[in-house]
XYZ file of C-alpha atoms in Angstrom:
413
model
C 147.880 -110.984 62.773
C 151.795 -110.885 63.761
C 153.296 -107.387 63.271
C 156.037 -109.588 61.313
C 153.642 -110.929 58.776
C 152.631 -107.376 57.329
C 154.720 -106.473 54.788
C 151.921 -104.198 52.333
C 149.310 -102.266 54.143
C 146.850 -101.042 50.866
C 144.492 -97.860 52.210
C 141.195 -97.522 50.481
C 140.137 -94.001 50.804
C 142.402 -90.633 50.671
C 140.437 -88.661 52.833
C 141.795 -87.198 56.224
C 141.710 -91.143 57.791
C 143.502 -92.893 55.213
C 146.065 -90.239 54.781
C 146.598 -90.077 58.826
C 147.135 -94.171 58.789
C 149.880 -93.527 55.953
C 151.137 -91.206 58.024
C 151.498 -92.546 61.428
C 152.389 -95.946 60.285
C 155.697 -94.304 58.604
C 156.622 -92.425 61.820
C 156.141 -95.385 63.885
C 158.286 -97.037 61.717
C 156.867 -99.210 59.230
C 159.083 -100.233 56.475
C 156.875 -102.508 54.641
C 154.884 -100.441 51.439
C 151.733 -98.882 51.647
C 149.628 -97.820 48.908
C 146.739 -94.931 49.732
C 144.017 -95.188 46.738
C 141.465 -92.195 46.611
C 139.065 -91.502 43.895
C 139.120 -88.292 43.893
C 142.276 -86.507 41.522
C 143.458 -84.618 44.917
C 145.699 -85.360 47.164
C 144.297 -85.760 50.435
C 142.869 -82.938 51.824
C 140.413 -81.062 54.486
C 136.957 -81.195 53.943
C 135.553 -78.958 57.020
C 136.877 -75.829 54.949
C 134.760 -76.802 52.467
C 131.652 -74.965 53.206
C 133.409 -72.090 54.644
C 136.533 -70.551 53.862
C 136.777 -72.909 50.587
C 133.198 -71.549 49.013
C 133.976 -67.920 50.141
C 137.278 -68.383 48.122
C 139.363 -67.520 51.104
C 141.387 -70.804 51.100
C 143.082 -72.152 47.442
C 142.911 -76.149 46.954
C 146.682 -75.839 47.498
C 146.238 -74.732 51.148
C 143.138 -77.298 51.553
C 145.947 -79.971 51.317
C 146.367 -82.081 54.334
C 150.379 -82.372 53.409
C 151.865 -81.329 49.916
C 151.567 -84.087 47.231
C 155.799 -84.497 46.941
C 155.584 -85.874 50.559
C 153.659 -88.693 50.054
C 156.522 -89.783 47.367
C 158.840 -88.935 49.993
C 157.487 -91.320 52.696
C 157.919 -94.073 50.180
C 153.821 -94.099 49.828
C 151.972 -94.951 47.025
C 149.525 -92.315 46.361
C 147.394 -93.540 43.703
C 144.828 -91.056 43.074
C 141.591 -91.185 40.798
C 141.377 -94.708 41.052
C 138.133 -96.678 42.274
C 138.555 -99.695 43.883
C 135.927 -101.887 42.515
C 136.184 -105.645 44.516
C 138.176 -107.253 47.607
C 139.386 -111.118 47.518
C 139.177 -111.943 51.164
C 140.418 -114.829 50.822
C 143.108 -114.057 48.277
C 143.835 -111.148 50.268
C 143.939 -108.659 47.228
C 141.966 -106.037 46.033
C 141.294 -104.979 42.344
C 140.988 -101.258 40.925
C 139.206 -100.728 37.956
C 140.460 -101.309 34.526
C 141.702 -104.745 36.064
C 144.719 -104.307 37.993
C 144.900 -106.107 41.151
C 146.867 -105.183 44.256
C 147.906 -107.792 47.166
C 147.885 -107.097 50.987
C 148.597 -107.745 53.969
C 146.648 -105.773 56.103
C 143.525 -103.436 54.416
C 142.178 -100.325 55.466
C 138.897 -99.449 54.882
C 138.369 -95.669 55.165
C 135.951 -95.348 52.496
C 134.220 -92.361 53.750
C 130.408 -91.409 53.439
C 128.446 -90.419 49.856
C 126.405 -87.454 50.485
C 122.521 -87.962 50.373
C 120.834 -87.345 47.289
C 116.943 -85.720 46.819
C 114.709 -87.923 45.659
C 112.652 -85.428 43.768
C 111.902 -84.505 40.315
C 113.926 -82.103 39.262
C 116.979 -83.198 40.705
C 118.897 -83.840 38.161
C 118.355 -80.374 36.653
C 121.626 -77.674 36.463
C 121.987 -75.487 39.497
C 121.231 -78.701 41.689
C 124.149 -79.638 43.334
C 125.651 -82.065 46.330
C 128.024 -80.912 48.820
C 130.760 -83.136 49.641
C 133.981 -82.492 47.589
C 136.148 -79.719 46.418
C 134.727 -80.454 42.772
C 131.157 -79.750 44.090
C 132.140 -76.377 45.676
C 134.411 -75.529 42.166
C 131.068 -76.490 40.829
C 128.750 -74.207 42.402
C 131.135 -71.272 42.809
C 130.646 -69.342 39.172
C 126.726 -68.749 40.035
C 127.495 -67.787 43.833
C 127.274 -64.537 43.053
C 125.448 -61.459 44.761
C 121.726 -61.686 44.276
C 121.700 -65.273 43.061
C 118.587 -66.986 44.822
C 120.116 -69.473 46.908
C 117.249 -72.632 48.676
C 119.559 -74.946 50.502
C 117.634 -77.880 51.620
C 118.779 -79.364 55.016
C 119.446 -77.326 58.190
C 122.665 -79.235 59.759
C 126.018 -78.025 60.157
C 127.085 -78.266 56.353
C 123.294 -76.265 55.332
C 124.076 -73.170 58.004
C 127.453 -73.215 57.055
C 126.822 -72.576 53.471
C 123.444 -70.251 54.383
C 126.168 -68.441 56.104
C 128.632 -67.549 53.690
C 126.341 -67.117 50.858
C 124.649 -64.214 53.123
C 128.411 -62.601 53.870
C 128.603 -63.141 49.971
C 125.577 -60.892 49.057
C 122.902 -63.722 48.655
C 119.488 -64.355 49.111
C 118.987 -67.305 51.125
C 116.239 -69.722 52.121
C 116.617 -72.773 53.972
C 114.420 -75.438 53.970
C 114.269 -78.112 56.975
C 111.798 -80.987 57.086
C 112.364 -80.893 61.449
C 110.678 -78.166 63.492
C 114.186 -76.158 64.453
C 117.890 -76.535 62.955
C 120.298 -78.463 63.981
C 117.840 -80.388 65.161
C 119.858 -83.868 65.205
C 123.236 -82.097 66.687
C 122.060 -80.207 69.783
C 119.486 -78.870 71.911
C 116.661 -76.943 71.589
C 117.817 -74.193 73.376
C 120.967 -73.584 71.157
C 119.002 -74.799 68.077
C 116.936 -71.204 69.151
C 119.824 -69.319 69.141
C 121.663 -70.525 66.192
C 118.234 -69.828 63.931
C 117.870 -65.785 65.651
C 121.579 -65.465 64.468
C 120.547 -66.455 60.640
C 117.274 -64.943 60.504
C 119.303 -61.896 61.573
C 121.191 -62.109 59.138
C 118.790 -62.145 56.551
C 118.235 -65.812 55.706
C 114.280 -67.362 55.337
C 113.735 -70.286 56.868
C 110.749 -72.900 55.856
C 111.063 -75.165 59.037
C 108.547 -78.262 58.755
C 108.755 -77.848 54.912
C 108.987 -80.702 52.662
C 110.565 -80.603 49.632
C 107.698 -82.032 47.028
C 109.119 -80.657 43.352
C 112.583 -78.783 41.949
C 110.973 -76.563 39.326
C 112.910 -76.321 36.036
C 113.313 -77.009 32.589
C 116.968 -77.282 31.481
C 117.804 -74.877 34.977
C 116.809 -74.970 38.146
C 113.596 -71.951 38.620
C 112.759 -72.908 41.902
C 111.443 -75.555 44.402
C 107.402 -76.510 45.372
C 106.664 -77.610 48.643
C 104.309 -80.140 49.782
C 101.876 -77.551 50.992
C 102.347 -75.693 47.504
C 104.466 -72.965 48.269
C 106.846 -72.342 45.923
C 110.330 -70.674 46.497
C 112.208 -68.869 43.533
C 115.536 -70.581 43.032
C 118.670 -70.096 40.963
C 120.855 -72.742 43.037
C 119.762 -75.186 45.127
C 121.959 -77.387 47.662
C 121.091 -80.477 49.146
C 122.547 -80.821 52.927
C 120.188 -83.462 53.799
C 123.139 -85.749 55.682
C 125.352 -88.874 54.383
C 125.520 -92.586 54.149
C 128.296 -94.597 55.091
C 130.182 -95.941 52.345
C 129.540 -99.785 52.870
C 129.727 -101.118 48.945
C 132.674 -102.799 49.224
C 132.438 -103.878 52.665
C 129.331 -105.754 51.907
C 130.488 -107.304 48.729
C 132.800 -108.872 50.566
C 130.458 -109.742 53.272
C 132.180 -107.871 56.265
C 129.083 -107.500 58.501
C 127.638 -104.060 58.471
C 125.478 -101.839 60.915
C 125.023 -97.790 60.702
C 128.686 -98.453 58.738
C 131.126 -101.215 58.764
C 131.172 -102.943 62.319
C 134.343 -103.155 63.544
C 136.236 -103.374 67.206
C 138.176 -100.572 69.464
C 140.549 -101.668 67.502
C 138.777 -100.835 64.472
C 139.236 -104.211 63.142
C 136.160 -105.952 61.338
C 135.106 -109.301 61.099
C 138.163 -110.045 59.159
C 141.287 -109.518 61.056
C 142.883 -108.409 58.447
C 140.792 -105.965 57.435
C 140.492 -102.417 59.516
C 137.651 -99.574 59.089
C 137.818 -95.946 59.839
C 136.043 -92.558 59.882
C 132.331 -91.910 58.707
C 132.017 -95.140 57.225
C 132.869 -97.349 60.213
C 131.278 -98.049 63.188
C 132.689 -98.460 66.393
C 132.363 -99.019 70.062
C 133.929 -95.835 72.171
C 135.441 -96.030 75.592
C 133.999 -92.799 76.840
C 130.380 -94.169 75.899
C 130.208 -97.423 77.586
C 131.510 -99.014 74.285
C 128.243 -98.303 72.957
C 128.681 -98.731 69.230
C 129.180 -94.731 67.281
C 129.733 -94.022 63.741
C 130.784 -90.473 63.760
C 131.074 -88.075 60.637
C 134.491 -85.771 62.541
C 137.620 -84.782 61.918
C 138.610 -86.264 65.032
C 136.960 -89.213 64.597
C 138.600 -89.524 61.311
C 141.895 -89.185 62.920
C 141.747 -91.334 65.585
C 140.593 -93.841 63.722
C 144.244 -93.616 61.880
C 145.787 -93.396 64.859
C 144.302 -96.517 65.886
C 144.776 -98.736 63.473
C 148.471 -97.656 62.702
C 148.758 -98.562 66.296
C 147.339 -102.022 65.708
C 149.566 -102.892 62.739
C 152.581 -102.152 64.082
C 151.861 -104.120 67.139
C 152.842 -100.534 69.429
C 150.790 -99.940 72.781
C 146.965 -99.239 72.042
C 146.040 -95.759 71.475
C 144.380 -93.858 74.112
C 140.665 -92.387 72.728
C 140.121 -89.163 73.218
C 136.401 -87.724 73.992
C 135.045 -86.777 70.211
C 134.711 -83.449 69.690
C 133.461 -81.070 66.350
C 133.467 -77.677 65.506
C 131.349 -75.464 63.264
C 132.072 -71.749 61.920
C 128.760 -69.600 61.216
C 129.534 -65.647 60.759
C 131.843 -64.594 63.323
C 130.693 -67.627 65.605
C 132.547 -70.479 66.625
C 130.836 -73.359 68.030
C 132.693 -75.993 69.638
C 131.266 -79.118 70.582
C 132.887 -81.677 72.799
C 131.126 -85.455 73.762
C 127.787 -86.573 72.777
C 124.809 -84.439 74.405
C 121.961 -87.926 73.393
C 120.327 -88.901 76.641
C 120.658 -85.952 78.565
C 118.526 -84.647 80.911
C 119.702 -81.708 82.039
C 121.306 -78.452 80.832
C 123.458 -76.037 82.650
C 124.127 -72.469 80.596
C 127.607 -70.494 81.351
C 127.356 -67.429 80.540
C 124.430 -65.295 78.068
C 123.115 -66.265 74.808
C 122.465 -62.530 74.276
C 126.605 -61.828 74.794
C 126.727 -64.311 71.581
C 128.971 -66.341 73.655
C 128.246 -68.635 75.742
C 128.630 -72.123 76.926
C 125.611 -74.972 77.430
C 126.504 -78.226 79.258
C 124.765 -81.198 79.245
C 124.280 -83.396 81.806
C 122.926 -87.240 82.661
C 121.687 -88.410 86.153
C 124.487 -86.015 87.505
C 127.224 -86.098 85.166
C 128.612 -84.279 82.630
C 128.376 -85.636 79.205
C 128.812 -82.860 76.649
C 129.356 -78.825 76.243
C 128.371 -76.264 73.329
C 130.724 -73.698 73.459
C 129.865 -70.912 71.416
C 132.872 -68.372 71.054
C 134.319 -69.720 74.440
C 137.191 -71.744 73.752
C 138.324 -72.118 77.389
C 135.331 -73.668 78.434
C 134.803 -76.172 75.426
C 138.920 -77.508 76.379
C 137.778 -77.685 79.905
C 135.026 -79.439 79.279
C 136.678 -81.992 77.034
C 138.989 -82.611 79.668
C 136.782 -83.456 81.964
C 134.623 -85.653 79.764
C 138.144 -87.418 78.621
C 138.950 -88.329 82.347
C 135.113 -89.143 83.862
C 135.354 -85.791 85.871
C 132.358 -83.874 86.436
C 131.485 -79.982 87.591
C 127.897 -79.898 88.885
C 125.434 -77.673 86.825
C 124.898 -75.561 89.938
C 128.682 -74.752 90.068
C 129.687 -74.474 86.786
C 126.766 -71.662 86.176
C 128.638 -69.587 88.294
C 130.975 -67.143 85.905
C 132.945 -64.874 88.901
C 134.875 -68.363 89.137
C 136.907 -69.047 86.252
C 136.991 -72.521 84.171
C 140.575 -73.450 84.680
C 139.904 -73.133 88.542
C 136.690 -75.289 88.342
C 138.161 -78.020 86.043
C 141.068 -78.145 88.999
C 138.841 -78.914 91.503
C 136.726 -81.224 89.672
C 135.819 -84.497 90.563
């Protein structure tokens, strides 16, 4: 596809990947349109705030913007927002929203995003049951977050704690329910899974671990929610974290091939080469992982993605991948992740779990693949550093706190 051939780039998705393609293809100075369709009514905006400062009601929707809405118009980009794109003519290049219109293009982004797993339980369908994905599900759960309110939040991940965490600095009672043996059980090790569950249960939260969700109890309300094994846990909310799937609907009607999310290239470009997929519903293969093919739900991921692409349509040098990295807030905690800890075998800790900050690095025949940095920002940046450029500290060195990170990173080889 020659740079000179695009003249209409049409986005599909107006989360944080669409929105940074818009944007990066303007300041590298495309001049052809570009149309960003979201269905959503928002602008583009930050999810991660979602389950934090967003459901404490410390951040407005006008702050959760990415950029305000009047830029958008000023970039000479057609926001189109509430709109659900319902087919794609690959071979008319077009796509068509519903109601009928249809929109031609050059080159199509796919950045589609991820729907938010539903439980398949009776009961689910009853009011106080709620998904948590968008700014409309937090507005929708807010009025009964109240002090006291019996809070069960199925699924201990990032987005379950999260939310177990603010409800508890909000003044209620929480359970959380988690079908795996320890939290965060797909995300990181065992060791900081430990520590992460001492700092809830501290807190006052009840944790069923190894419970399975059999029943949501209810007539017209949710009452509560039975367990496979019987027990039954009083309920006046309940909030399904139980993970995401890719959204892939439109990818596969159009037959673009799809694994774990929409297969594309480094380039992010899928079997069509006119077509481009980003963020949580793409997968790709990443330098920094042997080009092993990674769909990753991330900010950064998200970004890069745009970053990528924009580079590809406008024919500029490739753009240089950055290790992936993710953050979660929990209390006063910040945990900082940087690579992908799968495969390791062994673990080096900096510093003491019982200070409540710390940092855990993981390691693979030798080398350093990942860090947890918990409330120890200088060691997460030095460790994504090193993990960007294929350096390595060994775990019997970088255990050793009298030296300090920047002076390790320096010498690292």
């Amino acid at each position: 596809m020659n740079r000179d051939e695009i003249k209409r780039v049409v986005i599909i998705g107006a989360g944080q990947a669409g929105a940074e393609t818009a944007q990066r293809l303007r300041q590298g100075g495309f001049s052809g349109e570009i149309v960003l369709i979201g269905e959503e009514s928002a602008p583009p905006y930050q999810r991660p705030p979602l389950s934090k400062k967003y459901l404490s009601g410390d951040l407005s929707m006008e702050r959760l913007l990415l950029r305000p809405a009047s830029v958008y118009a000023e970039e000479n980009v057609a926001l189109l927002t509430g709109v659900r794109v319902v087919w794609i003519d690959r071979a008319g290049k077009r796509v068509r929203i519903e109601g009928g219109r249809e929109l031609p293009y050059d080159a199509l982004v796919l950045a589609t995003g991820a729907r938010p797993r539903k439980l398949s339980l009776s009961g689910a369908d009853l009011a106080g049951v709620h998904l948590f994905r968008t700014a409309a599900d937090v507005d929708a759960i807010r009025p009964s977050f109240a002090p006291g309110a019996k809070l069960v939040v199925v699924g201990a991940g990032y987005i379950g704690l999260e939310v177990a965490a603010v409800a508890r600095q909000s003044g209620l009672d929480v359970c959380v329910v988690e079908t795996a043996v320890r939290p965060l059980a797909r995300v990181t090790s065992p060791e900081v899974a430990g520590f992460f569950l001492d700092e809830h249960t501290a807190q006052g939260v009840r944790f069923v671990l190894g419970g399975q969700p059999a029943l949501i109890k209810g007539v017209d309300q949710v009452t509560g929610v039975r367990l496979a094994d019987g027990t039954e846990i009083p309920a006046d909310i309940v909030i399904a974290g139980i993970g995401v799937n890719p959204e892939t609907t439109l990818a596969q009607h159009c037959n673009l091939p799809i694994g774990n999310g929409i297969v594309t290239d480094r380039q992010c470009r899928t079997a069509d080469p006119a077509i481009f997929a980003i963020g949580d519903c793409a997968s790709r293969p990443m330098t920094h992982y042997q080009d092993r093919p990674c769909r990753l739900e991330s900010v950064h991921n998200a970004v890069e993605g745009g970053r990528i692409v924009a580079a590809a349509i406008l024919g500029s040098a490739p753009y240089v991948e950055e290790a992936p990295w993710f953050w979660s807030d929990q209390y006063d905690l910040k945990l900082q992740i940087a690579g992908l800890f799968q495969d390791y075998d062994q673990i080096a800790l900096r510093g003491a779990m019982s200070d409540r900050a710390f940092a855990t690095f993981y390691y693979k025949a030798g080398r350093l693949i990942a860090v947890d940095a918990v409330n120890r920002p200088g060691e997460f940046l030095g460790a994504k550093m090193l993990i960007q450029s294929g350096r390595s500290i060994p775990p019997e060195t970088i255990v050793d706190v009298s030296r300090p990170m920047k002076e390790l990173v320096a010498a690292a080889t």
